[in-house]
CSV table of C-alpha atoms in Angstrom, one decimal:
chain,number,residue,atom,x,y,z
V,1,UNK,CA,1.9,-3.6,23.2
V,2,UNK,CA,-1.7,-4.6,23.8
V,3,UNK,CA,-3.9,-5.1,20.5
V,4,UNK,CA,-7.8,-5.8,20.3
V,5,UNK,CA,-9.3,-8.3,18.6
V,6,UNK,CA,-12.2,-6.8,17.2
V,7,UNK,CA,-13.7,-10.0,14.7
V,8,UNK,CA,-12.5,-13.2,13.3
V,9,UNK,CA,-13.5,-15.2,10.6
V,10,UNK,CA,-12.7,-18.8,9.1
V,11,UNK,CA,-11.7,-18.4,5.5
V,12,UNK,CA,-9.9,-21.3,3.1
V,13,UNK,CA,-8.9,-23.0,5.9
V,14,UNK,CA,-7.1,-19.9,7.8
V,15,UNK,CA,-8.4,-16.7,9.9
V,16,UNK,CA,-9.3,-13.3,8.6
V,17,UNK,CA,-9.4,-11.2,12.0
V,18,UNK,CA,-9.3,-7.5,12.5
V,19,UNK,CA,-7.7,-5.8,15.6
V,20,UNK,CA,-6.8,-2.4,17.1
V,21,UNK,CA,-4.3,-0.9,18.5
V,22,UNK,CA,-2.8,2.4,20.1
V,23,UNK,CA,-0.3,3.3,17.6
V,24,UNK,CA,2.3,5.6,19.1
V,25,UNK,CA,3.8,7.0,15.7
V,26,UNK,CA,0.2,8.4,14.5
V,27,UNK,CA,-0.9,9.6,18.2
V,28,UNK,CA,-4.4,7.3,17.6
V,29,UNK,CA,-6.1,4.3,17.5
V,30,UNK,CA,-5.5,2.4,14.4
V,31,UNK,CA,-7.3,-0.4,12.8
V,32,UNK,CA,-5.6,-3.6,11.1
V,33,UNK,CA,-7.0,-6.8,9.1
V,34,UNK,CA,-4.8,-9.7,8.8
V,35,UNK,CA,-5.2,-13.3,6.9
V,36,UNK,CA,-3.1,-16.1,8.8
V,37,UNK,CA,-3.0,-18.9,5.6
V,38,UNK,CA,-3.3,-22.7,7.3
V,39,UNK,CA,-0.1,-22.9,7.3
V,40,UNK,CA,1.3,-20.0,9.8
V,41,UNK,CA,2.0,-21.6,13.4
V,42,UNK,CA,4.6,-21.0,15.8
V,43,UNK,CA,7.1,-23.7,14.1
V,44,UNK,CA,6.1,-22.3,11.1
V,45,UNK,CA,6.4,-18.7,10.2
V,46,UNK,CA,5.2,-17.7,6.9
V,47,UNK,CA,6.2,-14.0,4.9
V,48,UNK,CA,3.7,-11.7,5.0
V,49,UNK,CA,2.5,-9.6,2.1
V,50,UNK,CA,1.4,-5.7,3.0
V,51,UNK,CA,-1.3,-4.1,1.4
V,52,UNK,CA,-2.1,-0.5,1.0
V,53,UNK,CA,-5.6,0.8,0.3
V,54,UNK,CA,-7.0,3.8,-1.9
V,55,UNK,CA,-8.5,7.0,-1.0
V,56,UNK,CA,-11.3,7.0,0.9
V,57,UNK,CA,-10.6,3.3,2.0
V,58,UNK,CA,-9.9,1.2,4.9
V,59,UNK,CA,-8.7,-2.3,5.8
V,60,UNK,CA,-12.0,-4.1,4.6
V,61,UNK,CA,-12.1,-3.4,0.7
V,62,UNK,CA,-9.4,-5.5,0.1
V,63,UNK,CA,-10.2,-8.4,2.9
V,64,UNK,CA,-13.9,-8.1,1.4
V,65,UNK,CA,-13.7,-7.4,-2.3
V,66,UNK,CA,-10.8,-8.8,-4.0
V,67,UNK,CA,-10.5,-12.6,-3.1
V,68,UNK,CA,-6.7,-12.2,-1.9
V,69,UNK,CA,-7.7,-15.0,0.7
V,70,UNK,CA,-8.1,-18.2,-1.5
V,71,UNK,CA,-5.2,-17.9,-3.2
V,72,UNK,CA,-3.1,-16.2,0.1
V,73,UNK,CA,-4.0,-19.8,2.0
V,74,UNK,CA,-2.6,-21.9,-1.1
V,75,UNK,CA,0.8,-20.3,-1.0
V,76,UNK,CA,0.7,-19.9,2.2
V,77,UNK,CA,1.2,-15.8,2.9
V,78,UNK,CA,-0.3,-14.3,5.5
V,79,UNK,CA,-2.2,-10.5,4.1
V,80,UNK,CA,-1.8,-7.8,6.5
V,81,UNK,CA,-4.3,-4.8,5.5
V,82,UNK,CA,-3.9,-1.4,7.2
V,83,UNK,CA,-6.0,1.5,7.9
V,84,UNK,CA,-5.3,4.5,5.1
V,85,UNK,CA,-4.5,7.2,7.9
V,86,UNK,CA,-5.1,8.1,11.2
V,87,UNK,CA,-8.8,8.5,12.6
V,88,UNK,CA,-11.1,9.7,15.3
V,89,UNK,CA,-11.4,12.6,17.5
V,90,UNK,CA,-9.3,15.5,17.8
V,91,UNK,CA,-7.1,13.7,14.0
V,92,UNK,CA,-7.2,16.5,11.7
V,93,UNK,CA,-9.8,16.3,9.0
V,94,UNK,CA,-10.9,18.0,5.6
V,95,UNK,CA,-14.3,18.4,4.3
V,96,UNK,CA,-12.7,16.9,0.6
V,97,UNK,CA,-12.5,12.9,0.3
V,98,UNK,CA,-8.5,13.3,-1.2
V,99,UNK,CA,-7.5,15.1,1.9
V,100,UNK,CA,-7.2,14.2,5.4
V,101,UNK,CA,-9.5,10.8,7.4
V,102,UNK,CA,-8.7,8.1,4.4
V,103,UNK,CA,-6.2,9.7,2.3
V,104,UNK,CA,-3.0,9.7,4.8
V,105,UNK,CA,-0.7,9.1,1.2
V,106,UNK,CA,1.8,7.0,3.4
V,107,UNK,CA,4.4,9.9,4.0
V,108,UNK,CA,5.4,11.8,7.4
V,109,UNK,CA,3.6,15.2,7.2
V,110,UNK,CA,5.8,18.0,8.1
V,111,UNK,CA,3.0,21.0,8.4
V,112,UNK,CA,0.4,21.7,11.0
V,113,UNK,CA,-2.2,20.6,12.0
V,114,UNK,CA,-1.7,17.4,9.6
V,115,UNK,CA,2.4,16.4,11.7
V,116,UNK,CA,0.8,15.7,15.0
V,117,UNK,CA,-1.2,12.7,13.5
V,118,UNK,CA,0.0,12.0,9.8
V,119,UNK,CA,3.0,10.0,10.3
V,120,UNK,CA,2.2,7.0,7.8
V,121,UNK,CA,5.4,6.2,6.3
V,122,UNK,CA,6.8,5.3,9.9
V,123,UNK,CA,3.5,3.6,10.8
V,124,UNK,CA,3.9,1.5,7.6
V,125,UNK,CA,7.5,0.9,7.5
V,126,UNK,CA,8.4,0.7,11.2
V,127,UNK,CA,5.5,0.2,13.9
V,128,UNK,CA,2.8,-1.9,11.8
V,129,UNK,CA,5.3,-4.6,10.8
V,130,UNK,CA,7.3,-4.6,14.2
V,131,UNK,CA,3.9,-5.6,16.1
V,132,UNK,CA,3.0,-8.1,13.6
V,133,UNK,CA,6.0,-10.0,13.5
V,134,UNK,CA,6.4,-9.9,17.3
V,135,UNK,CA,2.4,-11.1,17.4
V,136,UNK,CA,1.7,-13.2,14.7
V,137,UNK,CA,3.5,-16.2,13.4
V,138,UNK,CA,5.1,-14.8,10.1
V,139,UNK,CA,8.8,-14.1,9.1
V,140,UNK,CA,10.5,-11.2,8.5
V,141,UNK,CA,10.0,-11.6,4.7
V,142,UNK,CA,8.0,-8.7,3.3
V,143,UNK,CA,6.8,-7.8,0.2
V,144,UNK,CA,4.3,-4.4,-0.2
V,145,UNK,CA,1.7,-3.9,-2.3
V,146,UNK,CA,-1.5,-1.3,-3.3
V,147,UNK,CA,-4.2,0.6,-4.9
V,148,UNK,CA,-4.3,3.7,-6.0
V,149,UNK,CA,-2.9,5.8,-3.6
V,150,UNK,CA,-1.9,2.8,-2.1
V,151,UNK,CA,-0.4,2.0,-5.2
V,152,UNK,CA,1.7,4.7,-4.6
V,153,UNK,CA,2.6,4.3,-1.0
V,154,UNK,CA,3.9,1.0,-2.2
V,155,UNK,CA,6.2,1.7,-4.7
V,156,UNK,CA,7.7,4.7,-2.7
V,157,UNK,CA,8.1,2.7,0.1
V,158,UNK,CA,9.8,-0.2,-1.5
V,159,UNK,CA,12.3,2.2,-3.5
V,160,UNK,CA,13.0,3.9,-0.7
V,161,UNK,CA,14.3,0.4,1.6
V,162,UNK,CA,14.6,-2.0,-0.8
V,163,UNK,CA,16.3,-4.3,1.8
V,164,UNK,CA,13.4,-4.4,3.8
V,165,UNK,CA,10.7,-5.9,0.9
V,166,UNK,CA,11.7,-8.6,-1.7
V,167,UNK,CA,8.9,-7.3,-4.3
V,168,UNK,CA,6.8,-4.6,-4.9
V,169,UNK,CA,3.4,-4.3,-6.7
V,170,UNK,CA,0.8,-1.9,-7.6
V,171,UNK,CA,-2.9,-1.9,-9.4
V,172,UNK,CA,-3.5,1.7,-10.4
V,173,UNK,CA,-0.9,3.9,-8.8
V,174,UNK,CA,-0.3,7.5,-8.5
V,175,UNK,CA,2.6,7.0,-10.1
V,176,UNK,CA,3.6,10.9,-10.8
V,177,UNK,CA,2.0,13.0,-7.6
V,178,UNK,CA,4.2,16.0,-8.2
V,179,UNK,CA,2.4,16.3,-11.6
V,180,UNK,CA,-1.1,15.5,-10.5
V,181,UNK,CA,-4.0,17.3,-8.6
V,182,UNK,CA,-4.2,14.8,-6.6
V,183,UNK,CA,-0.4,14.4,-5.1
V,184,UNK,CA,-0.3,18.2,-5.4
V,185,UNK,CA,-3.1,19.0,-3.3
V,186,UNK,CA,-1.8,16.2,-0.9
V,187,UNK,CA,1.7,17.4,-0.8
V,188,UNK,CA,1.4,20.8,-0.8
V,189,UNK,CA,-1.1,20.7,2.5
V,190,UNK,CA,1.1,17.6,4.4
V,191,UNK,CA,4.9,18.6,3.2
V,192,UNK,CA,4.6,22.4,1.9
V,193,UNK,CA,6.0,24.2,-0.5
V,194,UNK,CA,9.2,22.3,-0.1
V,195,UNK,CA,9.2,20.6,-3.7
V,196,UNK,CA,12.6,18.5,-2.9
V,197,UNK,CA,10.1,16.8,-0.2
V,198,UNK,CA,7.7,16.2,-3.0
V,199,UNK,CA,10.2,14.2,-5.1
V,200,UNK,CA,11.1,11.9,-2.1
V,201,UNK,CA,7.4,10.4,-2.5
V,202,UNK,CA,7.3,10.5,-6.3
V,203,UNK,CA,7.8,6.8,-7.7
V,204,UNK,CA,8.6,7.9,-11.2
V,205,UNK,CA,11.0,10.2,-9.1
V,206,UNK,CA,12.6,7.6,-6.8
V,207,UNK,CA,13.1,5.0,-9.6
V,208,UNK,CA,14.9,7.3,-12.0
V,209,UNK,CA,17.4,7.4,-9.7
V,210,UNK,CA,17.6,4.0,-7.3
V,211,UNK,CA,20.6,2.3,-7.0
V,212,UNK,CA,18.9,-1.2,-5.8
V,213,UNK,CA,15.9,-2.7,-7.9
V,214,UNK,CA,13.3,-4.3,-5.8
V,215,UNK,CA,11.1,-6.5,-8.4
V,216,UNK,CA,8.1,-4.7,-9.2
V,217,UNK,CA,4.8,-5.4,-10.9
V,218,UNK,CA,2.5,-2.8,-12.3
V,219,UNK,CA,-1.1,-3.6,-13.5
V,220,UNK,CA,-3.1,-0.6,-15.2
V,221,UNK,CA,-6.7,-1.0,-16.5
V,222,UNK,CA,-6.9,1.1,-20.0
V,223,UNK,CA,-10.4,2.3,-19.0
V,224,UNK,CA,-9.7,3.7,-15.8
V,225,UNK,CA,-11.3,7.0,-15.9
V,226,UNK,CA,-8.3,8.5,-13.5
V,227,UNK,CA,-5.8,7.2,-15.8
V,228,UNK,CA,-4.5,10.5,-18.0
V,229,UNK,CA,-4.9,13.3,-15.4
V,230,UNK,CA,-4.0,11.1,-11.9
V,231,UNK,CA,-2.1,7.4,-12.6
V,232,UNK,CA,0.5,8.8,-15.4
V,233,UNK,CA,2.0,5.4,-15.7
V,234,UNK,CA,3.7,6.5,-18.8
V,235,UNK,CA,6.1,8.8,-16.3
V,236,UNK,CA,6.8,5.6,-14.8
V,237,UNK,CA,7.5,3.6,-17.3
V,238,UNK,CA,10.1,6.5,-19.0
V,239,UNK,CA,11.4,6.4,-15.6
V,240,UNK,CA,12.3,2.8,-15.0
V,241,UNK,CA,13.6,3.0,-18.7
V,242,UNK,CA,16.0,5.8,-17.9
V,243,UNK,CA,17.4,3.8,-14.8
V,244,UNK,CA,17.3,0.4,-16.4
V,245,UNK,CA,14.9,-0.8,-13.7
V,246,UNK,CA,13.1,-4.1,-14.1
V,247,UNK,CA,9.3,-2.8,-14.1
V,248,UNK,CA,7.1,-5.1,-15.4
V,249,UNK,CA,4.0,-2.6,-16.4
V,250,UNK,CA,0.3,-4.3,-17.5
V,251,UNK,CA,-2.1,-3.0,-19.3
V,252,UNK,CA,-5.2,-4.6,-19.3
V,253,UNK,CA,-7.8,-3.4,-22.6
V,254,UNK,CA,-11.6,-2.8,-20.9
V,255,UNK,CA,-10.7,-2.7,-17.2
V,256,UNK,CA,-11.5,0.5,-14.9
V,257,UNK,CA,-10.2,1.8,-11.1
V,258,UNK,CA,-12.8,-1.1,-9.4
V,259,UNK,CA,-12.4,-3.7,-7.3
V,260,UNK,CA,-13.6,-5.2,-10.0
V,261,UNK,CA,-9.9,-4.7,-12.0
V,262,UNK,CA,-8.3,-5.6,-9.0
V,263,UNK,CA,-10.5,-9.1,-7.9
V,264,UNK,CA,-9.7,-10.4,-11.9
V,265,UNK,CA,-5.5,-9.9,-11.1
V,266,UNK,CA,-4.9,-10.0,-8.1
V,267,UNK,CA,-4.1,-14.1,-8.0
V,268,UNK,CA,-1.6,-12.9,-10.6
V,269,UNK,CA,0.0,-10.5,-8.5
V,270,UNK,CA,0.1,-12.7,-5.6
V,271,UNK,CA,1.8,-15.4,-7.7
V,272,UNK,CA,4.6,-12.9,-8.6
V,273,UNK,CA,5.1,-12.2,-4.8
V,274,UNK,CA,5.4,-15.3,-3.7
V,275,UNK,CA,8.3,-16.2,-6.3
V,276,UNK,CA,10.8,-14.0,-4.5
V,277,UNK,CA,9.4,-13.8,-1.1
V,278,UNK,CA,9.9,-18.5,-1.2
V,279,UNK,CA,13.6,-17.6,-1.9
């Protein structure tokens, strides 16, 4: 598979570089940032931590807003940042900024004209990391994390192949989309009416009723303006409750939806990564 290096920059001793690709699940061109720490080399593969953006987002808020590279090249884990859906000409579009270009929700759509292009959840768990660890000098040894909507692409996708990631974590999620404008507006145009579909990329859904726990690490500002009508981390928390599941949910007094929030934790999250993904 041939990828494009598009920049590349020295940072903390490793390389932030961006590159594209033709990616054959989504029919398009796709976009990618990844951090190599100092310590990734070719007799020295390091675990890689995923990282899934909000709406309206792409791989450069997180590389350029959160300082996830100085603490990435202390523990040595490489940061691999996607694109949020598909793009470019002739990808199906809305005129809305929670619908279509930016707001892909990391599931397979099912419904036209969104299932020619809109195949995220095999992008994320199958293409993306099968190119990087056949490019890059990283290990097999994932964990997944995200914002937002990326928030929630994590947590469904670690619930849903927990052997594939040793931890999960999320700033902000969508953590009930069945009972929010947002995931309804999302669902109903890229899955239809079909509300067993829904379920499968509900987190509060999926962890009522896992089997296997993968770690996971919730951090929710208390002023987020989103936070009663979109995030309903409550739902999540009853649901990990129900199910016994080991969520570790933080709320944080003052802190909004920003980059901000996520710049002041994110060495926090990192740290609980790394934990399992050294074992």
């Amino acid at each position: 598979m041939t990828i494009e290096c598009l920049t590349s920059n020295k940072m903390f001793g490793g390389w932030h570089k961006q590159y594209s690709h033709q990616a054959s699940s989504l029919n398009c061109s796709m976009r990618f940032a990844i951090f190599l720490p100092p310590q990734a080399s070719s007799s020295n593969k390091v675990p890689v931590l995923y990282w899934l953006s909000g709406l309206t987002c792409t791989d450069e808020n997180v590389m350029q807003k959160s300082g996830i590279q100085r603490i990435a090249a202390e523990l040595g884990m490489a940061i691999v940042a996607p694109d949020t859906s598909p793009r470019g000409e002739g990808v199906a579009d809305d005129d809305d900024y929670d619908l279509g270009q930016g707001a892909g929700f990391y599931l397979n759509a099912s419904q036209a004209p969104w299932n020619r292009h809109y195949q995220m959840y095999d992008y994320i768990v199958d293409e993306l990391p099968a190119l990087i660890e056949a490019t890059f000098p990283v290990s097999n040894k994932r964990a997944i994390a995200g914002h937002s909507m990326g928030g929630h692409g994590a947590l469904t996708i670690a619930l849903k192949n927990p052997e594939l990631y040793c931890s999960v974590s999320a700033f902000s999620p969508i953590s009930n989309p069945i009972n929010c404008p947002w995931g309804q507006k999302a669902f109903s145009a890229y899955l239809g009416d079909d509300k067993d579909l829904w379920r499968d990329h509900d987190a509060s859904e999926l962890m009522r009723r896992v089997k296997q726990f993968v770690p996971a690490r919730v951090d929710q500002g208390e002023a987020d303006n989103f936070l009663e009508e979109q995030l309903k981390p409550d739902a999540l928390l009853s649901a990990a409750k129900s199910n016994g599941y080991p969520l570790e949910l933080n709320r944080h007094e003052g802190y909004d939806h920003s980059y901000y929030f996520i710049s002041s934790f994110i060495e926090e999250q990192l740290r609980f990564h790394a934990q399992y993904l050294s074992r």
